[in-house]
Tab-separated table of C-alpha atoms in Angstrom:
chain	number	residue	atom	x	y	z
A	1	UNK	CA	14.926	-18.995	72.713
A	2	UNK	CA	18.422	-17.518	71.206
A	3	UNK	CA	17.014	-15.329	68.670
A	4	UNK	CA	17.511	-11.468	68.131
A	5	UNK	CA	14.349	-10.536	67.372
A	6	UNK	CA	14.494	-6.996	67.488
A	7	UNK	CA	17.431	-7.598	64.632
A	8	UNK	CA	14.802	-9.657	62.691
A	9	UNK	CA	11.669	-6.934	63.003
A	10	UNK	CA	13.904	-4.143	62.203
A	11	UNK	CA	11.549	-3.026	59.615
A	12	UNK	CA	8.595	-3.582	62.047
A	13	UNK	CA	6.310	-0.389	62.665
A	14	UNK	CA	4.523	-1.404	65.766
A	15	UNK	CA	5.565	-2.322	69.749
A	16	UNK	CA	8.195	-4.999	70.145
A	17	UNK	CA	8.083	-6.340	73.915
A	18	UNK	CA	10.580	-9.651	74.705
A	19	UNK	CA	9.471	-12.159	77.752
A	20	UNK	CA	5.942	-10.661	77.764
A	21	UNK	CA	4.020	-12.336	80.558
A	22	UNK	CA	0.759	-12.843	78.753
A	23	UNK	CA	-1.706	-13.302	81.664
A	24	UNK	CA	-2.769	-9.645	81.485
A	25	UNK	CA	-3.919	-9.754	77.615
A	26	UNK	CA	-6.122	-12.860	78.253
A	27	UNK	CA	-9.705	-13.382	79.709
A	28	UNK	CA	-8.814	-16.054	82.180
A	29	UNK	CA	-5.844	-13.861	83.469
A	30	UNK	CA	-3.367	-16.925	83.415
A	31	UNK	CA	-0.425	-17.900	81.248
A	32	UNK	CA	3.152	-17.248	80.951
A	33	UNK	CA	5.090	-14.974	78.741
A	34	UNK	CA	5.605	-14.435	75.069
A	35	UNK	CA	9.329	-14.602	73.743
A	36	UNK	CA	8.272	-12.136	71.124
A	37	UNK	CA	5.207	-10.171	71.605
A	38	UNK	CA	4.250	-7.802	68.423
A	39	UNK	CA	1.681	-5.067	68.066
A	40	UNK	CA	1.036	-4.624	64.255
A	41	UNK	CA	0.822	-0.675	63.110
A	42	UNK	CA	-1.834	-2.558	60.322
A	43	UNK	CA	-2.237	-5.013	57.932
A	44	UNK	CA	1.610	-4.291	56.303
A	45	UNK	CA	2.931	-5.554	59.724
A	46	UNK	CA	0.835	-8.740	60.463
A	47	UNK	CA	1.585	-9.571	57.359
A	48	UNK	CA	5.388	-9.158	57.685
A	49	UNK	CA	5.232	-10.485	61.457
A	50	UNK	CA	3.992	-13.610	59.736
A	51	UNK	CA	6.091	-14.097	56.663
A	52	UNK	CA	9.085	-13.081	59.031
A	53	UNK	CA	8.569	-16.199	61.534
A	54	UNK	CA	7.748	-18.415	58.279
A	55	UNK	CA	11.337	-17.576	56.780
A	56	UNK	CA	13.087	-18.156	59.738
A	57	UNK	CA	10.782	-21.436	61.435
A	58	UNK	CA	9.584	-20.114	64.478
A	59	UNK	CA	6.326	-20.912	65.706
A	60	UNK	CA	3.649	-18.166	64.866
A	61	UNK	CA	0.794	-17.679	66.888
A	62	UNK	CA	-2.229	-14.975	66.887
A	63	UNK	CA	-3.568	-13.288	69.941
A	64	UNK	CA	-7.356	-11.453	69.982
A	65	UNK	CA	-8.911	-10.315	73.007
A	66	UNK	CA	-8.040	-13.966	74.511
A	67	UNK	CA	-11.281	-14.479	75.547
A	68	UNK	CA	-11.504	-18.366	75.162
A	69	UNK	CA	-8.099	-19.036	75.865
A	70	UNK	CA	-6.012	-21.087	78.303
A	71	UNK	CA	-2.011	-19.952	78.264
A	72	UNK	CA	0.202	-22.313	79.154
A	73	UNK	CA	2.357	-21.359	82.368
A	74	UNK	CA	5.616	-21.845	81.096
A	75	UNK	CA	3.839	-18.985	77.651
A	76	UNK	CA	4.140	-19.582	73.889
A	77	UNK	CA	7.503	-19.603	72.158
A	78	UNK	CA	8.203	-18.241	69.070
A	79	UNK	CA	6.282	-15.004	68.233
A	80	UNK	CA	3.432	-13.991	69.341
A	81	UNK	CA	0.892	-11.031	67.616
A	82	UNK	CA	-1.725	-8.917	69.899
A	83	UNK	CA	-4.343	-7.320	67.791
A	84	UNK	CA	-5.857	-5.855	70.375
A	85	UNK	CA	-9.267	-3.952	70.733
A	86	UNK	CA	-10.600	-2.385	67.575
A	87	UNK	CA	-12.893	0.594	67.707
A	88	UNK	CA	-16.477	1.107	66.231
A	89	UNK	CA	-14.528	3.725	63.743
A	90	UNK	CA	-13.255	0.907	61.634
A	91	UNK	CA	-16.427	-0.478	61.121
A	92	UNK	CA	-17.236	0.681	57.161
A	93	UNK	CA	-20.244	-0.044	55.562
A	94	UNK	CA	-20.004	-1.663	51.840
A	95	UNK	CA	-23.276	-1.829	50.937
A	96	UNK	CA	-26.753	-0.570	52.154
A	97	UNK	CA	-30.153	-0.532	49.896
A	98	UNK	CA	-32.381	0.642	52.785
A	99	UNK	CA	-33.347	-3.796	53.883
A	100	UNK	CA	-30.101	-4.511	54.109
A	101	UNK	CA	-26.394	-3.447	54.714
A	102	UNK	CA	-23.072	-5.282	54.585
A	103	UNK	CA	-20.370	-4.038	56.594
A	104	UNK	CA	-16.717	-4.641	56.805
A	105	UNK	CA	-15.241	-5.503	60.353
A	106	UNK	CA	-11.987	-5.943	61.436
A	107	UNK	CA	-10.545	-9.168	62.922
A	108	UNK	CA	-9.613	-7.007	65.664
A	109	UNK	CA	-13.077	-5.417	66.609
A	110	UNK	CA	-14.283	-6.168	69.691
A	111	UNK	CA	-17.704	-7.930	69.702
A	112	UNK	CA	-18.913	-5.104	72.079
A	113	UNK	CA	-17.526	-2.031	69.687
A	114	UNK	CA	-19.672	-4.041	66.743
A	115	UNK	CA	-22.997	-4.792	68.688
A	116	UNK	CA	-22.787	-0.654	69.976
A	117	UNK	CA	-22.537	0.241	66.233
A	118	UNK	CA	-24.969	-1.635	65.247
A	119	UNK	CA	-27.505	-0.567	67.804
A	120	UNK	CA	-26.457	3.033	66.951
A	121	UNK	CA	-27.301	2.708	63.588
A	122	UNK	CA	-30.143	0.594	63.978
A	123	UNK	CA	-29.055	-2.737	62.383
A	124	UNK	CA	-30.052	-5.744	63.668
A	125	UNK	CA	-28.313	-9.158	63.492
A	126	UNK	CA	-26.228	-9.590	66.259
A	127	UNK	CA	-28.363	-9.090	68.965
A	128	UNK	CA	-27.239	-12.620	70.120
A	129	UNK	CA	-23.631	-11.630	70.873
A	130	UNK	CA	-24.621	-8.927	73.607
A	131	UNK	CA	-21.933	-9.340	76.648
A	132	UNK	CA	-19.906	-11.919	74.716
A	133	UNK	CA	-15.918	-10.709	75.344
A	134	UNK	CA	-13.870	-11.018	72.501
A	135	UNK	CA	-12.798	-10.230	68.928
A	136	UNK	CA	-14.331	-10.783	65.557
A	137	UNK	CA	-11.586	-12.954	64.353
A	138	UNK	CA	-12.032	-15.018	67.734
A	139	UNK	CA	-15.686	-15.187	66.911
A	140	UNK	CA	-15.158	-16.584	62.730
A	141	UNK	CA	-12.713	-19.434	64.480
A	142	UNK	CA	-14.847	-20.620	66.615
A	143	UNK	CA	-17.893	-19.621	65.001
A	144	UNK	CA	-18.830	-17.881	68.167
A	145	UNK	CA	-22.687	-17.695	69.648
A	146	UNK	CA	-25.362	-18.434	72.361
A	147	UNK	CA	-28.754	-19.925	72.260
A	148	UNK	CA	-29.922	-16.733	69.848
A	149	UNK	CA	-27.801	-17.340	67.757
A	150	UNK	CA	-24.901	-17.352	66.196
A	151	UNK	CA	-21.904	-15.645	63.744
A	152	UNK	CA	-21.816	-18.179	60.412
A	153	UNK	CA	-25.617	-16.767	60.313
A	154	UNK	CA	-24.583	-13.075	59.700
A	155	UNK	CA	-21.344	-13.753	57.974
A	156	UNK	CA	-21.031	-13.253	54.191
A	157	UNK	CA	-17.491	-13.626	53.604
A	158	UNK	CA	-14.391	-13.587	55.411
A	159	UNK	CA	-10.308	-11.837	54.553
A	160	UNK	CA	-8.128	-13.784	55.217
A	161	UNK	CA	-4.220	-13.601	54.682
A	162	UNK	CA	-1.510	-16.716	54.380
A	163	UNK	CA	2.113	-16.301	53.847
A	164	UNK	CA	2.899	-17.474	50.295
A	165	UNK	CA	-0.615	-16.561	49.225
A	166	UNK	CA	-1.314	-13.140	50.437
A	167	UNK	CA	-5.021	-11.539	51.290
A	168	UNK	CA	-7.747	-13.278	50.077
A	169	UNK	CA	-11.050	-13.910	50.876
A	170	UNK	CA	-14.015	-16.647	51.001
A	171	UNK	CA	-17.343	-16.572	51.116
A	172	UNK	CA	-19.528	-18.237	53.619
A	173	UNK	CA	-20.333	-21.195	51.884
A	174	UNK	CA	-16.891	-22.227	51.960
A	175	UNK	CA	-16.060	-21.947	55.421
A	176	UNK	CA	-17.495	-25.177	56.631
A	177	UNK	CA	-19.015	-23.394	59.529
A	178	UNK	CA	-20.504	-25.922	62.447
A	179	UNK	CA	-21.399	-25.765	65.886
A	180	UNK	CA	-18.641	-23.601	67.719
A	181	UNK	CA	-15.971	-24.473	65.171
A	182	UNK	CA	-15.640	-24.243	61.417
A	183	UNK	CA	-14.133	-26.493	58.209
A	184	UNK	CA	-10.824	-28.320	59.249
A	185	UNK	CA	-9.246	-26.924	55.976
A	186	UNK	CA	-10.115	-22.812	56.670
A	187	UNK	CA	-7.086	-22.482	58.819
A	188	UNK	CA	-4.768	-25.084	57.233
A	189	UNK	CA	-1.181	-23.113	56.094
A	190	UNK	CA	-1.542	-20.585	58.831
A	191	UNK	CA	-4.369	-18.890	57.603
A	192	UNK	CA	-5.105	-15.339	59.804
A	193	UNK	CA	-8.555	-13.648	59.734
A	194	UNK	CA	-8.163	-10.055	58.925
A	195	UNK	CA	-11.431	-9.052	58.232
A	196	UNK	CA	-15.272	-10.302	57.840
A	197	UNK	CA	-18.296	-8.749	55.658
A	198	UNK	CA	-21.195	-9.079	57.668
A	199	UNK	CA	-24.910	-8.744	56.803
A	200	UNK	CA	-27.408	-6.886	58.684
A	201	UNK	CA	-30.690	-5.397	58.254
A	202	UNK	CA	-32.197	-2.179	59.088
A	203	UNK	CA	-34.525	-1.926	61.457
A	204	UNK	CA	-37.279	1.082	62.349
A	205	UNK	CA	-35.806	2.160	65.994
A	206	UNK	CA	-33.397	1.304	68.162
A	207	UNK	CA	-36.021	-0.345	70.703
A	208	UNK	CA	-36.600	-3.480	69.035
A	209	UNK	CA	-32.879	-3.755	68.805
A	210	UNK	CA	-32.503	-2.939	72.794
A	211	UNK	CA	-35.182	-4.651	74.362
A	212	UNK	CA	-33.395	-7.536	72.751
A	213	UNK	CA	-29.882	-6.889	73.794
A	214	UNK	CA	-31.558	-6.145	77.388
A	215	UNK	CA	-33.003	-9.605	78.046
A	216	UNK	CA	-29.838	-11.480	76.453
A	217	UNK	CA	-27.897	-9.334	79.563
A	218	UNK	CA	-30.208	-10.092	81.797
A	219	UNK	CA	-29.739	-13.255	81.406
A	220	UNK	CA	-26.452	-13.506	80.931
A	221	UNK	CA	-25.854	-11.024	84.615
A	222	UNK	CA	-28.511	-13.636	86.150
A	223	UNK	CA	-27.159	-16.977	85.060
A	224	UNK	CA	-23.484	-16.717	84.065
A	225	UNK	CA	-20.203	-15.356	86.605
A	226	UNK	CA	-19.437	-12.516	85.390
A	227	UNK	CA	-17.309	-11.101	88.367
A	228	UNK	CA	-14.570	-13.309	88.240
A	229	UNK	CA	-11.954	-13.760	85.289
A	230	UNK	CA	-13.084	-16.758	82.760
A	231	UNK	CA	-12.913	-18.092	79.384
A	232	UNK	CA	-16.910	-18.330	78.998
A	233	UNK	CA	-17.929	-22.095	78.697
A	234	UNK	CA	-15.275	-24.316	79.054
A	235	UNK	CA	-17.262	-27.355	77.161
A	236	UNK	CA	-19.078	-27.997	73.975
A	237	UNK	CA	-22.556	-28.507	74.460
A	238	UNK	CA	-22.980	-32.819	73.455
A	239	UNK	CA	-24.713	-33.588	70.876
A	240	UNK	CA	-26.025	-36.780	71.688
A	241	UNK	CA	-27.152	-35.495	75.403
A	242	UNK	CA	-30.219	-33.786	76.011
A	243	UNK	CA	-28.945	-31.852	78.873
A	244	UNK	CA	-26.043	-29.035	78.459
A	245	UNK	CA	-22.803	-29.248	79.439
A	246	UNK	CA	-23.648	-27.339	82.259
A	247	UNK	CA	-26.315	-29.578	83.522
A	248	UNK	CA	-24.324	-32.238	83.069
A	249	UNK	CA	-21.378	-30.899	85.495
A	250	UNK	CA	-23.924	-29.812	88.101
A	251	UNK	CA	-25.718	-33.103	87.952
A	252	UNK	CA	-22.252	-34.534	89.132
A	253	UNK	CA	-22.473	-32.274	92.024
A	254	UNK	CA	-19.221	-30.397	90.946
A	255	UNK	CA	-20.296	-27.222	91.162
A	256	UNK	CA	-17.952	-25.602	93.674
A	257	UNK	CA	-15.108	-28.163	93.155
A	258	UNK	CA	-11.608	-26.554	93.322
A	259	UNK	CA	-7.937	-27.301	92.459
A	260	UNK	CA	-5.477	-24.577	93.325
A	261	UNK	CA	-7.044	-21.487	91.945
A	262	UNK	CA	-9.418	-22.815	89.776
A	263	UNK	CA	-13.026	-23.504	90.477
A	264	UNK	CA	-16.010	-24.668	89.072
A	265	UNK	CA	-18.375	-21.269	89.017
A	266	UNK	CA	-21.388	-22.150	91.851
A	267	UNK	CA	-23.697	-19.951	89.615
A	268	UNK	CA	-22.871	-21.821	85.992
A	269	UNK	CA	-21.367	-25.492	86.443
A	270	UNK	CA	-19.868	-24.890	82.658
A	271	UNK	CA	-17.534	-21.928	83.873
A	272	UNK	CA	-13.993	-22.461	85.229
A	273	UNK	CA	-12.989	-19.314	87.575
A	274	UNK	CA	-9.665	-18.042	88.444
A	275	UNK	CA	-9.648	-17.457	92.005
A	276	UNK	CA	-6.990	-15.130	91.832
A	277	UNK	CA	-4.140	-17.523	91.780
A	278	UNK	CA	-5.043	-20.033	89.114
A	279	UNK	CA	-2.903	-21.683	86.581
A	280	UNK	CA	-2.848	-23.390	83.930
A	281	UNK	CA	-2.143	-26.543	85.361
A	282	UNK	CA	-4.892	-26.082	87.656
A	283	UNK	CA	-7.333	-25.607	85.430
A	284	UNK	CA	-6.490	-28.304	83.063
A	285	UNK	CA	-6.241	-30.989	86.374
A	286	UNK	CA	-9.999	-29.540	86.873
A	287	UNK	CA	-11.148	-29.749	83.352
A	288	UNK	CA	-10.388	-33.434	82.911
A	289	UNK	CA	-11.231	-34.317	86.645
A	290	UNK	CA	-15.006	-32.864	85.327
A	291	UNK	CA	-14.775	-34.702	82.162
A	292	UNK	CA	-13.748	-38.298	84.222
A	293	UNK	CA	-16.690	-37.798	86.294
A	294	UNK	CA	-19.280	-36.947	83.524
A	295	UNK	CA	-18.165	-39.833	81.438
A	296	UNK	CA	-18.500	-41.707	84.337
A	297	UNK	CA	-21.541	-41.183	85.634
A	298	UNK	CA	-23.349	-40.416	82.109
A	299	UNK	CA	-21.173	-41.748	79.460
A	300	UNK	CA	-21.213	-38.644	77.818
A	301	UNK	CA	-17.422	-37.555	76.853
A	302	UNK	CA	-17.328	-34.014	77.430
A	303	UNK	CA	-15.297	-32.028	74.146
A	304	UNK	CA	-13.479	-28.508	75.385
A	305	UNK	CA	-14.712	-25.441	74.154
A	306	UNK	CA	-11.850	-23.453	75.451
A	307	UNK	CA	-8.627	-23.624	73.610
A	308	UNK	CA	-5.399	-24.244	75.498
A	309	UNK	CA	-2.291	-22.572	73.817
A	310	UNK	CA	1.652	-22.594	74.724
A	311	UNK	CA	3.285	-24.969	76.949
């Protein structure tokens, strides 16, 4: 792409890096590189990153922790903004009357940084999202969970900011949350989560809190791979089936199966891993060579959980 684009973020505060490979800021430690990769020095920035690409057409595109993402090989054009990892010290409470608080997370928290603060200050909630990688504004897109739950249950409201509108926020009601995914209208315009207000409630000690997070990681250590790099579960559970993705897959005795790099995790059917030498390619040859057989031998049509980006 023939575009100066350290002419055009001249007034950018943060990191400017040009033909970023973007493998190493992913989960699944695949995909090619960025043609403009920007690290916002706050909300100022992502907001002129955004209105920036608007004014002069290029595509726009949002990275989190990448954790349920599959990057093309040949990368994303256009420009590309890393968040990266927020810390528990932007975490700010709004509200607390002794039941119940509300806090205010950034987009860019990690899921980890928010279930530590919460078990430090003895909130319970989101238990359920011990071990999950990620980012908050990951988890509001794809209305991220497990069996214990999942986020549109502690979410109040959610920041959001569009070019041409500005911040602005919505409560929950008006999200449209659903099972891994949310209201086909929330992100229409280019919308960007910046923030969410989350509800919590106190708890006594930290034990109840612990014993819970303990046996969702035990779990988790016993039943999912954890070793290699993923994107977490690679399918939507059906609706209409009463087995799991996962059961599904292993019922077509496709645990194991491999193209290229890629394979289909021996201790989880529903988890892709990259050998070391996956791509993109590969995985997507695998992910509709599982689908084919599923619908095949179960006439079940197997929806992706795991969102492929770039080309």
């Amino acid at each position: 792409m023939n575009v100066d684009f350290q002419r055009l973020f001249s007034d950018f505060k943060g990191k400017i890096l040009l033909n970023e490979v973007l493998a190493p800021y992913v989960a699944f430690r695949i995909g090619g590189p960025a043609d403009c990769l920007l690290f916002p020095d706050g909300e100022k920035d992502l907001a002129l990153a955004a209105e920036i690409a608007k004014r002069e057409q290029l595509p726009f595109a949002v990275l989190g922790a990448g954790s349920n993402l599959l990057v093309g090989d040949k990368g994303i054009r256009g420009v590309v903004v890393f968040l990266g990892a927020g810390k528990e010290d932007e975490i700010q409470f709004l509200m607390d009357n002794g039941k119940e608080v509300t806090l205010n997370v950034p987009a860019h928290c990690t899921k980890a940084a928010l279930v530590d603060f919460a078990l430090e200050n003895k909130l319970s909630g989101v238990e359920f999202s011990a071990g999950i990688p990620g980012t908050l504004g990951g988890a509001v897109y794809m209305n991220a969970g497990t069996k214990w739950g999942s986020y549109s249950e502690v979410i109040e409201s959610v920041r959001f900011f569009r070019v041409g509108k500005g911040f602005y926020e919505k409560p929950v009601e008006a999200l449209g949350f659903k099972y891994r995914g949310h209201g086909e209208e929330l992100f229409a315009g280019g919308a960007i989560v910046v923030s969410a207000c989350l509800r919590l409630r106190h708890v006594s000690s930290r034990k109840e809190i612990q014993e819970k997070m303990d046996e969702i990681l035990k779990y988790r250590g016993g039943k999912q791979p954890l070793e290699l790099p993923n994107c977490g579960s690679v399918f939507k559970n059906p609706e209409k089936s009463r087995r799991g993705a996962g059961r599904l897959i292993e019922a077509c005795n496709l645990k194991g199966t491999c193209v290229g790099g890629a394979q289909v995790s021996l201790k989880h059917a529903n988890f892709i891993l990259n050998l070391g030498n996956a791509t993109s390619k590969d995985v997507e040859t695998l992910i509709k060579k599982i689908q084919k057989k599923v619908f095949s031998e179960f006439k079940v049509e197997l929806e992706t959980e795991v969102i492929k980006v770039g080309e």
